[in-house]
Amino acid sequence: MAANMYRVGDYVYFETSSTTPYQIRRIEELNKTPNGNVEAKVMCFYRRRDISSSLTLLADKHQNMLEDSEIEARVEDVSEKQKHQLKHRELFLSRQVETLPATHIRGKCVVTLLNETESLLTYLNKDDTFFYSLVYDPSQRTLLADKGEIRVGSRFQAESLPYVLPEGEDDSRKMEELEELIWTPEHGLSDRQVDQFLIIARSVGTFARALDCTSTVRQPSLHMSAAAASRDITLFHAMDTLHKATYDTSKGANSLVPTGGPVLCRDEMEEWSASEANLFEEALQKYGKDFNDIRQDFLPWKSLKCIIEYYYMWKTTDRYVQQKRIKAAEAESKLKQVYIPNYNKPNPAAIDGKTNGLDGQVSGRACESCYAAHSSQWYSWGPTHMQCRLCSSCWIYWKKYGGLKMPTRLDGERPAPTQRQGIVAQRQGPPSKRPSMGVIRQIGSVMRHGMRGNVMNHHMNGRGRMQMINWIDAPDDVYFVATEATRKIRRQVNPHDFKRTARNPWRLLPIKPSLHSDVVVLD
């Protein structure tokens, strides 16, 4: 029951199409529609397959720019297969919000910010676990580092200095580079005397606002002026003035009213207009505490320092308390959780038993991902003309992680043949310097996607009969390595014969058997 109960804040799989991988979303709200259905307002996460190739290169560059030597050492210890699967665990956070039917939820997952102190293998060792470190903007097509990065590690630790110098050792610090003392408790004044001086400072601030025309418009009443003069900016100025006066209250009181008139200290709450305050609240509703986006899209004429300062002062106002109460009342009326039963409808990509056979084995084909020959259920995958298949476990992996367990050409991440382990070759003479890819390249896909049993080798034995090779686990790449004699004959053969042979790799070229080339198989 708990596994099928979904709450606000959960990371879940959403299935929008039966033939595409799940989408990963975070539930922000659960709302009940007038017709009784439940809709989920979700925040979107994107995979590598969802962004452009240029942004994928940028993501790889971001990972390579990590300066932590411990992380680089962990990456080197990861195998090629694990590196391939780690890409399936990487997500990109976005600010995009959409509404989806809750009935499309297919399970829970875990999404965390990339932790630089943990091993990367921890994400592979846990099922349904993903990480992110970059933020993707679908509208602008940009990829940026997350502002909420957790700065943990030796690079972010401060070096603490001893508080007391050893006896006989001189202080080698440069005093002009140290912080400036602005207050000390050893001033000789009582708390009552300090409070009295602060009251004088607030009174001077109220009188200064009465003399200022712009302040009179913003605070038309005496109560509003007195409240504005009692804010922290006035008290900080008073304490700073008292410190500079060496804690002489009479000298400090004279400093509050210089020759030009009383000193007026105003903070961001007084500097902002009503329209700017409304823009800020609208931006805060959209972006949250992402002050960079608030400044860029709503208040570009304000500095980042002013916006942050205004936010923490705004949180102390009655308007913030009122909005918080309204949001709490709205949250009480909304759904807290929803129960979604397991989805048991048959998938259209599932292949029926007639094609599978009674033993669950697809005739002449194996799993495109793990190359397994047996499975309880097979699923059609990839382009229809390729007739690719996935076993049940690889199908579930592909739906959850958006990729295959092993890199293949169709998956777009297949390594070069020289990096694959094992080479099986049949040749009568030395291979040519450069394989010819134009004639029988199609054999590779036939062996991978269809003919896993007896595959015909384009090689004639000495008696002029066709030689058959039994491939138990067919390789991924088959290259036609032409001999010197074949290359000479090729110039005399009609090019259309080569094209027909490429489309029909079981046909033989109209050349003599003794001049047939070898087939080299790379795996």
Short mmCIF file of C-alpha atoms in Angstrom, two decimals:
data_model
loop_
_atom_site.label_atom_id
_atom_site.label_comp_id
_atom_site.label_asym_id
_atom_site.label_seq_id
_atom_site.Cartn_x
_atom_site.Cartn_y
_atom_site.Cartn_z
CA MET A 1 0.00 0.00 0.00
CA ALA A 2 2.80 2.46 0.92
CA ALA A 3 4.58 1.84 -2.38
CA ASN A 4 1.49 2.92 -4.31
CA MET A 5 0.82 5.99 -2.15
CA TYR A 6 2.27 9.14 -3.72
CA ARG A 7 2.69 12.39 -1.82
CA VAL A 8 3.73 15.96 -2.60
CA GLY A 9 7.51 16.10 -2.92
CA ASP A 10 7.93 12.53 -4.23
CA TYR A 11 10.06 11.85 -7.32
CA VAL A 12 8.09 9.59 -9.65
CA TYR A 13 8.13 7.98 -13.08
CA PHE A 14 5.52 9.24 -15.53
CA GLU A 15 4.60 7.29 -18.65
CA THR A 16 3.36 9.52 -21.44
CA SER A 17 3.94 6.93 -24.18
CA SER A 18 4.17 3.14 -24.06
CA THR A 19 7.10 3.08 -26.51
CA THR A 20 9.29 5.77 -24.89
CA PRO A 21 11.19 5.84 -21.58
CA TYR A 22 9.56 7.12 -18.43
CA GLN A 23 9.72 10.80 -17.62
CA ILE A 24 11.07 11.74 -14.20
CA ARG A 25 9.11 14.40 -12.34
CA ARG A 26 8.74 15.79 -8.83
CA ILE A 27 5.21 16.21 -7.51
CA GLU A 28 4.55 19.82 -6.49
CA GLU A 29 0.76 19.67 -6.05
CA LEU A 30 -2.07 17.17 -6.23
CA ASN A 31 -5.36 18.66 -7.38
CA LYS A 32 -8.76 17.07 -7.86
CA THR A 33 -10.60 18.08 -11.02
CA PRO A 34 -14.38 18.72 -11.13
CA ASN A 35 -14.96 15.36 -12.84
CA GLY A 36 -13.26 13.48 -9.99
CA ASN A 37 -9.86 12.82 -11.58
CA VAL A 38 -6.57 13.72 -9.89
CA GLU A 39 -3.96 15.83 -11.65
CA ALA A 40 -0.38 16.32 -10.51
CA LYS A 41 1.48 19.58 -10.92
CA VAL A 42 5.05 18.44 -11.41
CA MET A 43 8.52 19.89 -11.92
CA CYS A 44 10.38 18.45 -14.91
CA PHE A 45 13.74 16.70 -15.01
CA TYR A 46 15.45 15.96 -18.32
CA ARG A 47 17.80 13.21 -19.46
CA ARG A 48 20.77 13.42 -21.77
CA ARG A 49 18.63 12.06 -24.59
CA ASP A 50 16.23 15.00 -24.15
CA ILE A 51 18.79 17.76 -24.78
CA SER A 52 20.77 18.69 -27.87
CA SER A 53 24.17 17.21 -28.69
CA SER A 54 25.90 20.56 -28.13
CA LEU A 55 24.53 20.75 -24.59
CA THR A 56 25.57 17.13 -24.03
CA LEU A 57 29.14 18.11 -24.89
CA LEU A 58 28.82 21.01 -22.48
CA ALA A 59 27.69 18.62 -19.75
CA ASP A 60 30.70 16.38 -20.41
CA LYS A 61 32.96 19.42 -20.26
CA HIS A 62 31.46 20.41 -16.94
CA GLN A 63 32.25 17.00 -15.51
CA ASN A 64 35.82 17.16 -16.81
CA MET A 65 36.37 20.56 -15.21
CA LEU A 66 35.90 19.20 -11.71
CA GLU A 67 39.01 20.10 -9.79
CA ASP A 68 38.62 17.63 -7.00
CA SER A 69 41.33 15.00 -7.47
CA GLU A 70 39.35 12.48 -5.46
CA ILE A 71 36.47 12.64 -7.91
CA GLU A 72 38.81 12.24 -10.87
CA ALA A 73 40.35 9.18 -9.24
CA ARG A 74 36.92 7.66 -8.74
CA VAL A 75 36.04 8.24 -12.38
CA GLU A 76 39.19 6.46 -13.52
CA ASP A 77 38.30 3.42 -11.43
CA VAL A 78 34.92 3.09 -13.16
CA SER A 79 34.79 0.69 -16.10
CA GLU A 80 33.56 1.66 -19.57
CA LYS A 81 30.28 -0.14 -19.03
CA GLN A 82 29.73 1.66 -15.72
CA LYS A 83 30.57 5.01 -17.31
CA HIS A 84 27.99 4.26 -19.97
CA GLN A 85 25.35 3.45 -17.35
CA LEU A 86 26.27 6.47 -15.21
CA LYS A 87 25.14 8.70 -18.06
CA HIS A 88 21.69 7.16 -17.70
CA ARG A 89 21.63 8.19 -14.03
CA GLU A 90 22.41 11.86 -14.74
CA LEU A 91 19.48 14.26 -14.92
CA PHE A 92 19.13 17.98 -15.52
CA LEU A 93 16.93 20.06 -13.26
CA SER A 94 14.58 22.58 -14.85
CA ARG A 95 12.16 25.24 -13.65
CA GLN A 96 9.50 24.06 -16.05
CA VAL A 97 6.23 22.99 -14.43
CA GLU A 98 3.50 20.99 -16.14
CA THR A 99 0.29 19.22 -15.21
CA LEU A 100 -0.15 15.49 -15.86
CA PRO A 101 -2.83 12.94 -14.94
CA ALA A 102 -1.90 11.11 -11.76
CA THR A 103 -2.92 7.81 -13.34
CA HIS A 104 0.22 7.99 -15.51
CA ILE A 105 2.48 7.50 -12.48
CA ARG A 106 4.44 4.23 -12.74
CA GLY A 107 6.53 4.21 -9.59
CA LYS A 108 8.87 6.14 -7.31
CA CYS A 109 12.52 7.05 -7.72
CA VAL A 110 15.20 9.03 -5.88
CA VAL A 111 16.79 12.20 -7.29
CA THR A 112 19.56 13.98 -5.38
CA LEU A 113 22.06 16.74 -6.00
CA LEU A 114 25.44 15.31 -7.01
CA ASN A 115 27.38 14.66 -3.83
CA GLU A 116 31.08 15.19 -4.45
CA THR A 117 32.04 13.33 -1.29
CA GLU A 118 30.46 10.02 -2.30
CA SER A 119 31.63 7.46 -4.81
CA LEU A 120 29.93 7.55 -8.18
CA LEU A 121 29.23 3.83 -7.92
CA THR A 122 26.74 4.51 -5.13
CA TYR A 123 24.30 5.71 -7.78
CA LEU A 124 24.72 2.50 -9.79
CA ASN A 125 24.46 0.23 -6.78
CA LYS A 126 21.02 1.59 -5.88
CA ASP A 127 18.01 0.99 -8.09
CA ASP A 128 15.90 3.94 -9.23
CA THR A 129 18.54 6.45 -8.07
CA PHE A 130 19.51 9.52 -10.10
CA PHE A 131 21.63 12.63 -9.60
CA TYR A 132 21.84 16.11 -11.11
CA SER A 133 24.31 18.99 -11.01
CA LEU A 134 23.19 21.22 -13.90
CA VAL A 135 20.03 23.20 -14.60
CA TYR A 136 18.45 23.03 -18.07
CA ASP A 137 16.28 25.81 -19.48
CA PRO A 138 14.09 24.35 -22.28
CA SER A 139 13.04 27.77 -23.60
CA GLN A 140 16.52 29.31 -23.73
CA ARG A 141 18.30 26.02 -24.54
CA THR A 142 20.93 26.67 -21.87
CA LEU A 143 22.69 24.48 -19.35
CA LEU A 144 24.04 26.10 -16.18
CA ALA A 145 25.42 24.96 -12.84
CA ASP A 146 22.89 24.62 -10.06
CA LYS A 147 22.90 27.58 -7.68
CA GLY A 148 22.25 25.29 -4.74
CA GLU A 149 25.51 23.41 -5.00
CA ILE A 150 26.62 21.91 -1.69
CA ARG A 151 30.15 23.11 -1.10
CA VAL A 152 31.60 20.22 0.86
CA GLY A 153 35.19 19.09 0.75
CA SER A 154 38.74 20.19 1.43
CA ARG A 155 38.51 22.94 -1.21
CA PHE A 156 35.93 24.86 0.82
CA GLN A 157 37.44 24.57 4.31
CA ALA A 158 38.90 27.64 6.01
CA GLU A 159 42.30 27.55 7.64
CA SER A 160 41.87 28.44 11.28
CA LEU A 161 44.63 30.44 12.98
CA PRO A 162 45.56 30.09 16.66
CA TYR A 163 43.77 32.62 18.88
CA VAL A 164 46.70 33.07 21.26
CA LEU A 165 50.23 33.46 19.98
CA PRO A 166 52.90 31.33 21.61
CA GLU A 167 54.98 33.08 24.19
CA GLY A 168 57.83 35.07 22.69
CA GLU A 169 56.42 35.07 19.16
CA ASP A 170 55.59 38.37 17.47
CA ASP A 171 52.34 39.05 15.66
CA SER A 172 53.24 39.04 11.97
CA ARG A 173 49.77 39.99 10.74
CA LYS A 174 49.15 43.22 8.84
CA MET A 175 46.72 45.18 10.93
CA GLU A 176 45.51 47.28 8.01
CA GLU A 177 44.28 44.12 6.29
CA LEU A 178 42.28 42.85 9.28
CA GLU A 179 38.63 43.55 10.09
CA GLU A 180 37.66 46.82 11.68
CA LEU A 181 36.20 46.79 15.19
CA ILE A 182 32.77 48.42 15.18
CA TRP A 183 31.53 47.55 18.69
CA THR A 184 32.96 46.33 21.95
CA PRO A 185 31.16 45.30 25.15
CA GLU A 186 33.89 46.93 27.22
CA HIS A 187 32.58 50.47 26.81
CA GLY A 188 31.78 51.45 30.40
CA LEU A 189 28.11 52.25 29.71
CA SER A 190 25.17 50.51 31.31
CA ASP A 191 22.44 48.85 29.29
CA ARG A 192 20.02 51.63 30.28
CA GLN A 193 22.33 54.31 28.94
CA VAL A 194 22.69 52.45 25.64
CA ASP A 195 18.91 52.05 25.34
CA GLN A 196 18.39 55.75 26.02
CA PHE A 197 20.81 56.64 23.26
CA LEU A 198 18.95 54.33 20.84
CA ILE A 199 15.67 56.09 21.69
CA ILE A 200 17.29 59.41 20.85
CA ALA A 201 18.47 57.96 17.52
CA ARG A 202 14.93 56.73 16.66
CA SER A 203 13.47 60.13 17.55
CA VAL A 204 15.98 61.85 15.29
CA GLY A 205 15.10 59.39 12.51
CA THR A 206 11.38 60.13 12.85
CA PHE A 207 12.02 63.88 12.69
CA ALA A 208 14.28 63.40 9.65
CA ARG A 209 11.46 61.60 7.80
CA ALA A 210 9.07 64.41 8.63
CA LEU A 211 11.44 66.84 6.93
CA ASP A 212 11.99 64.63 3.86
CA CYS A 213 9.37 65.08 1.12
CA THR A 214 9.72 61.60 -0.42
CA SER A 215 9.38 59.96 2.99
CA THR A 216 6.22 61.94 3.69
CA VAL A 217 4.62 60.46 0.57
CA ARG A 218 5.59 56.90 1.47
CA GLN A 219 4.83 57.22 5.21
CA PRO A 220 2.00 59.75 5.41
CA SER A 221 1.24 59.10 9.10
CA LEU A 222 3.34 59.64 12.20
CA HIS A 223 2.99 56.00 13.22
CA MET A 224 4.42 54.77 9.90
CA SER A 225 7.34 57.20 10.14
CA ALA A 226 8.09 56.09 13.70
CA ALA A 227 7.92 52.44 12.68
CA ALA A 228 10.32 53.07 9.77
CA ALA A 229 12.71 54.94 12.09
CA SER A 230 12.74 51.97 14.47
CA ARG A 231 14.10 49.55 11.91
CA ASP A 232 17.54 47.97 12.15
CA ILE A 233 19.21 50.43 9.79
CA THR A 234 18.63 53.26 12.29
CA LEU A 235 19.80 51.23 15.27
CA PHE A 236 22.94 50.08 13.47
CA HIS A 237 23.77 53.68 12.60
CA ALA A 238 23.23 54.72 16.23
CA MET A 239 25.53 52.02 17.59
CA ASP A 240 28.16 52.84 14.98
CA THR A 241 27.95 56.53 15.90
CA LEU A 242 28.31 55.72 19.60
CA HIS A 243 31.37 53.57 18.91
CA LYS A 244 33.04 56.30 16.87
CA ALA A 245 32.31 58.77 19.71
CA THR A 246 34.27 56.45 22.07
CA TYR A 247 31.01 55.70 23.87
CA ASP A 248 30.43 59.29 24.94
CA THR A 249 26.63 59.71 24.75
CA SER A 250 26.69 63.52 24.57
CA LYS A 251 29.25 63.50 21.77
CA GLY A 252 27.32 60.78 19.97
CA ALA A 253 24.03 62.72 20.23
CA ASN A 254 25.66 65.72 18.60
CA SER A 255 26.85 63.46 15.74
CA LEU A 256 23.26 62.38 15.05
CA VAL A 257 22.37 65.97 14.12
CA PRO A 258 25.23 67.43 12.09
CA THR A 259 25.28 70.91 10.54
CA GLY A 260 23.20 69.96 7.49
CA GLY A 261 20.32 68.53 9.50
CA PRO A 262 19.34 65.23 11.09
CA VAL A 263 20.78 62.06 9.58
CA LEU A 264 18.22 59.99 7.62
CA CYS A 265 18.97 56.26 7.33
CA ARG A 266 16.72 54.20 5.05
CA ASP A 267 16.86 50.51 4.18
CA GLU A 268 15.55 48.56 1.19
CA MET A 269 12.00 48.43 2.55
CA GLU A 270 11.76 52.21 2.25
CA GLU A 271 13.73 52.53 -0.99
CA TRP A 272 11.43 50.22 -2.97
CA SER A 273 8.22 51.49 -4.51
CA ALA A 274 4.88 49.68 -4.33
CA SER A 275 5.14 48.54 -7.96
CA GLU A 276 8.62 47.12 -7.36
CA ALA A 277 7.34 45.28 -4.29
CA ASN A 278 4.53 43.74 -6.37
CA LEU A 279 7.02 42.66 -9.03
CA PHE A 280 9.17 41.04 -6.38
CA GLU A 281 6.26 39.06 -4.93
CA GLU A 282 5.26 37.90 -8.41
CA ALA A 283 8.84 36.80 -9.14
CA LEU A 284 9.11 35.04 -5.79
CA GLN A 285 5.95 33.11 -6.59
CA LYS A 286 7.47 31.94 -9.90
CA TYR A 287 11.13 31.32 -9.08
CA GLY A 288 11.23 30.90 -5.32
CA LYS A 289 14.50 32.09 -3.77
CA ASP A 290 16.39 32.03 -7.05
CA PHE A 291 17.47 35.67 -6.77
CA ASN A 292 19.53 35.62 -9.97
CA ASP A 293 16.49 34.74 -12.07
CA ILE A 294 14.37 37.27 -10.15
CA ARG A 295 16.83 40.02 -10.95
CA GLN A 296 17.28 38.97 -14.58
CA ASP A 297 13.60 38.65 -15.51
CA PHE A 298 11.79 41.06 -13.15
CA LEU A 299 14.12 43.60 -11.49
CA PRO A 300 17.21 44.13 -13.67
CA TRP A 301 17.72 47.70 -12.32
CA LYS A 302 18.21 46.33 -8.77
CA SER A 303 21.48 44.83 -7.59
CA LEU A 304 21.58 41.27 -6.28
CA LYS A 305 22.57 42.59 -2.85
CA CYS A 306 19.51 44.86 -2.72
CA ILE A 307 17.14 42.04 -3.71
CA ILE A 308 18.49 39.64 -1.09
CA GLU A 309 18.38 42.33 1.60
CA TYR A 310 14.83 43.24 0.66
CA TYR A 311 13.75 39.59 0.81
CA TYR A 312 14.87 39.08 4.41
CA MET A 313 13.27 42.37 5.46
CA TRP A 314 10.08 41.50 3.58
CA LYS A 315 9.83 38.28 5.59
CA THR A 316 9.41 40.37 8.77
CA THR A 317 6.40 42.30 7.45
CA ASP A 318 2.72 41.64 8.04
CA ARG A 319 2.20 41.09 4.33
CA TYR A 320 4.48 38.05 4.41
CA VAL A 321 2.60 36.64 7.40
CA GLN A 322 -0.71 37.23 5.63
CA GLN A 323 0.45 35.47 2.44
CA LYS A 324 1.80 32.61 4.49
CA ARG A 325 -1.58 32.13 6.12
CA ILE A 326 -3.32 32.16 2.73
CA LYS A 327 -0.95 29.53 1.37
CA ALA A 328 -1.45 27.39 4.47
CA ALA A 329 -5.23 27.57 4.02
CA GLU A 330 -4.90 26.60 0.35
CA ALA A 331 -2.61 23.70 1.26
CA GLU A 332 -5.19 22.39 3.72
CA SER A 333 -7.81 22.22 0.98
CA LYS A 334 -5.52 20.36 -1.44
CA LEU A 335 -4.78 16.67 -1.61
CA LYS A 336 -1.87 15.45 0.48
CA GLN A 337 -1.50 12.05 -1.16
CA VAL A 338 -3.06 9.84 -3.78
CA TYR A 339 -3.21 6.07 -4.25
CA ILE A 340 -2.34 4.80 -7.73
CA PRO A 341 -2.69 1.02 -8.28
CA ASN A 342 -0.14 -0.93 -10.28
CA TYR A 343 -0.45 -0.59 -14.04
CA ASN A 344 -1.14 -4.08 -15.43
CA LYS A 345 -2.34 -3.39 -18.97
CA PRO A 346 -0.34 -5.12 -21.74
CA ASN A 347 2.27 -3.00 -23.49
CA PRO A 348 1.77 -2.58 -27.26
CA ALA A 349 5.50 -3.19 -27.75
CA ALA A 350 5.26 -6.69 -26.27
CA ILE A 351 5.71 -9.49 -28.81
CA ASP A 352 3.16 -12.30 -28.64
CA GLY A 353 4.04 -15.92 -27.92
CA LYS A 354 3.85 -17.02 -31.56
CA THR A 355 6.84 -14.90 -32.41
CA ASN A 356 8.60 -15.73 -29.18
CA GLY A 357 8.13 -19.44 -29.42
CA LEU A 358 7.14 -21.79 -26.63
CA ASP A 359 10.48 -21.51 -24.86
CA GLY A 360 10.50 -17.71 -24.90
CA GLN A 361 13.26 -17.53 -27.49
CA VAL A 362 12.97 -15.32 -30.52
CA SER A 363 13.94 -17.27 -33.59
CA GLY A 364 17.24 -16.02 -34.98
CA ARG A 365 17.36 -12.95 -32.74
CA ALA A 366 18.79 -12.01 -29.35
CA CYS A 367 18.41 -9.08 -26.98
CA GLU A 368 19.88 -5.90 -28.42
CA SER A 369 21.16 -4.83 -25.00
CA CYS A 370 22.45 -7.92 -23.15
CA TYR A 371 22.50 -10.40 -26.11
CA ALA A 372 20.44 -12.92 -24.14
CA ALA A 373 18.79 -15.63 -26.22
CA HIS A 374 16.01 -16.50 -23.75
CA SER A 375 13.43 -14.32 -22.04
CA SER A 376 10.00 -14.75 -20.52
CA GLN A 377 8.78 -11.82 -22.62
CA TRP A 378 10.22 -9.95 -25.60
CA TYR A 379 9.59 -6.33 -26.58
CA SER A 380 10.00 -4.66 -29.93
CA TRP A 381 12.52 -1.83 -29.75
CA GLY A 382 14.18 0.63 -32.07
CA PRO A 383 13.38 1.38 -35.72
CA THR A 384 10.75 -0.89 -37.23
CA HIS A 385 12.93 -1.81 -40.22
CA MET A 386 15.69 -3.05 -37.89
CA GLN A 387 13.43 -5.52 -36.04
CA CYS A 388 15.36 -5.14 -32.75
CA ARG A 389 14.29 -6.92 -29.59
CA LEU A 390 14.79 -6.41 -25.86
CA CYS A 391 14.33 -8.98 -23.13
CA SER A 392 12.09 -8.21 -20.18
CA SER A 393 14.85 -7.03 -17.82
CA CYS A 394 16.47 -4.80 -20.45
CA TRP A 395 13.07 -3.40 -21.38
CA ILE A 396 12.46 -2.36 -17.78
CA TYR A 397 15.96 -0.88 -17.63
CA TRP A 398 15.35 1.09 -20.82
CA LYS A 399 12.01 2.40 -19.61
CA LYS A 400 13.49 3.62 -16.31
CA TYR A 401 16.91 4.88 -17.38
CA GLY A 402 16.38 5.82 -21.03
CA GLY A 403 19.22 3.72 -22.44
CA LEU A 404 20.52 0.19 -22.94
CA LYS A 405 22.78 -1.64 -20.53
CA MET A 406 25.45 -2.05 -23.19
CA PRO A 407 26.31 0.64 -25.75
CA THR A 408 25.15 -0.12 -29.28
CA ARG A 409 25.13 1.74 -32.59
CA LEU A 410 21.39 2.38 -32.38
CA ASP A 411 21.77 3.76 -28.86
CA GLY A 412 24.26 6.31 -30.19
CA GLU A 413 27.03 5.47 -27.71
CA ARG A 414 28.73 2.48 -29.23
CA PRO A 415 32.52 2.48 -28.78
CA ALA A 416 34.93 2.01 -31.63
CA PRO A 417 35.58 -1.59 -32.72
CA THR A 418 39.20 -1.40 -31.57
CA GLN A 419 37.96 -0.84 -28.03
CA ARG A 420 35.83 -3.96 -27.96
CA GLN A 421 37.26 -7.06 -26.37
CA GLY A 422 37.97 -10.07 -28.57
CA ILE A 423 38.59 -10.33 -32.31
CA VAL A 424 37.39 -13.27 -34.36
CA ALA A 425 38.76 -13.29 -37.89
CA GLN A 426 38.88 -15.71 -40.78
CA ARG A 427 41.29 -14.78 -43.51
CA GLN A 428 43.50 -16.59 -45.99
CA GLY A 429 46.02 -13.82 -46.41
CA PRO A 430 47.13 -10.62 -44.75
CA PRO A 431 44.33 -8.07 -44.27
CA SER A 432 44.25 -4.89 -46.26
CA LYS A 433 45.33 -1.64 -44.69
CA ARG A 434 41.82 -0.16 -44.76
CA PRO A 435 38.60 -2.21 -44.64
CA SER A 436 36.17 -1.69 -47.46
CA MET A 437 32.81 -0.80 -45.94
CA GLY A 438 30.71 -0.52 -49.09
CA VAL A 439 29.66 -4.05 -49.99
CA ILE A 440 28.83 -6.31 -47.08
CA ARG A 441 28.52 -3.90 -44.19
CA GLN A 442 24.89 -5.00 -43.86
CA ILE A 443 25.98 -8.42 -42.58
CA GLY A 444 26.67 -6.90 -39.17
CA SER A 445 23.11 -5.74 -38.69
CA VAL A 446 21.71 -9.00 -40.06
CA MET A 447 23.73 -10.97 -37.55
CA ARG A 448 22.77 -8.65 -34.70
CA HIS A 449 19.13 -8.23 -35.48
CA GLY A 450 18.06 -11.38 -37.19
CA MET A 451 20.36 -14.20 -38.20
CA ARG A 452 21.86 -15.34 -34.90
CA GLY A 453 21.93 -18.97 -35.99
CA ASN A 454 23.65 -20.10 -39.15
CA VAL A 455 25.12 -17.08 -40.92
CA MET A 456 26.50 -17.47 -44.41
CA ASN A 457 30.11 -16.46 -44.78
CA HIS A 458 30.99 -14.80 -48.08
CA HIS A 459 33.92 -17.08 -48.57
CA MET A 460 34.18 -20.01 -50.98
CA ASN A 461 36.27 -22.99 -50.02
CA GLY A 462 38.57 -24.75 -52.43
CA ARG A 463 35.84 -27.02 -53.83
CA GLY A 464 33.62 -24.11 -54.80
CA ARG A 465 30.90 -24.76 -52.16
CA MET A 466 29.44 -22.28 -49.72
CA GLN A 467 30.91 -22.42 -46.22
CA MET A 468 28.48 -22.06 -43.26
CA ILE A 469 29.51 -20.72 -39.86
CA ASN A 470 27.48 -21.34 -36.72
CA TRP A 471 27.50 -18.16 -34.60
CA ILE A 472 26.41 -18.86 -31.03
CA ASP A 473 26.70 -15.20 -30.02
CA ALA A 474 26.78 -13.12 -33.16
CA PRO A 475 29.12 -10.13 -33.11
CA ASP A 476 28.18 -6.51 -33.57
CA ASP A 477 30.52 -5.49 -36.41
CA VAL A 478 31.29 -7.38 -39.62
CA TYR A 479 33.59 -5.70 -42.09
CA PHE A 480 34.25 -6.78 -45.66
CA VAL A 481 38.04 -6.81 -45.96
CA ALA A 482 38.80 -6.91 -49.64
CA THR A 483 41.89 -8.63 -50.98
CA GLU A 484 44.08 -7.10 -53.65
CA ALA A 485 42.53 -9.37 -56.30
CA THR A 486 39.00 -8.35 -55.29
CA ARG A 487 39.81 -4.68 -55.55
CA LYS A 488 41.09 -5.27 -59.08
CA ILE A 489 37.96 -7.21 -60.05
CA ARG A 490 35.72 -4.57 -58.49
CA ARG A 491 36.73 -2.09 -61.13
CA GLN A 492 35.40 -4.48 -63.79
CA VAL A 493 32.07 -5.29 -62.10
CA ASN A 494 28.96 -3.22 -62.59
CA PRO A 495 28.47 -0.91 -59.55
CA HIS A 496 24.78 -1.84 -59.42
CA ASP A 497 25.81 -5.39 -58.54
CA PHE A 498 27.54 -4.06 -55.44
CA LYS A 499 24.46 -2.06 -54.44
CA ARG A 500 22.21 -5.08 -54.84
CA THR A 501 24.60 -7.15 -52.72
CA ALA A 502 24.61 -4.50 -49.99
CA ARG A 503 20.83 -4.61 -49.85
CA ASN A 504 20.81 -8.43 -50.04
CA PRO A 505 23.93 -9.62 -48.21
CA TRP A 506 23.19 -13.30 -48.90
CA ARG A 507 23.85 -12.84 -52.63
CA LEU A 508 27.26 -13.44 -54.14
CA LEU A 509 29.10 -11.08 -56.39
CA PRO A 510 29.48 -12.25 -60.01
CA ILE A 511 33.21 -12.97 -59.63
CA LYS A 512 35.29 -16.13 -59.57
CA PRO A 513 35.35 -18.12 -56.29
CA SER A 514 39.12 -17.94 -56.01
CA LEU A 515 38.95 -14.17 -55.95
CA HIS A 516 36.38 -13.86 -53.15
CA SER A 517 37.59 -11.82 -50.20
CA ASP A 518 37.68 -12.71 -46.57
CA VAL A 519 35.20 -11.76 -43.90
CA VAL A 520 36.68 -10.28 -40.76
CA VAL A 521 34.48 -10.21 -37.67
CA LEU A 522 35.22 -7.73 -34.89
CA ASP A 523 33.57 -7.98 -31.51
#
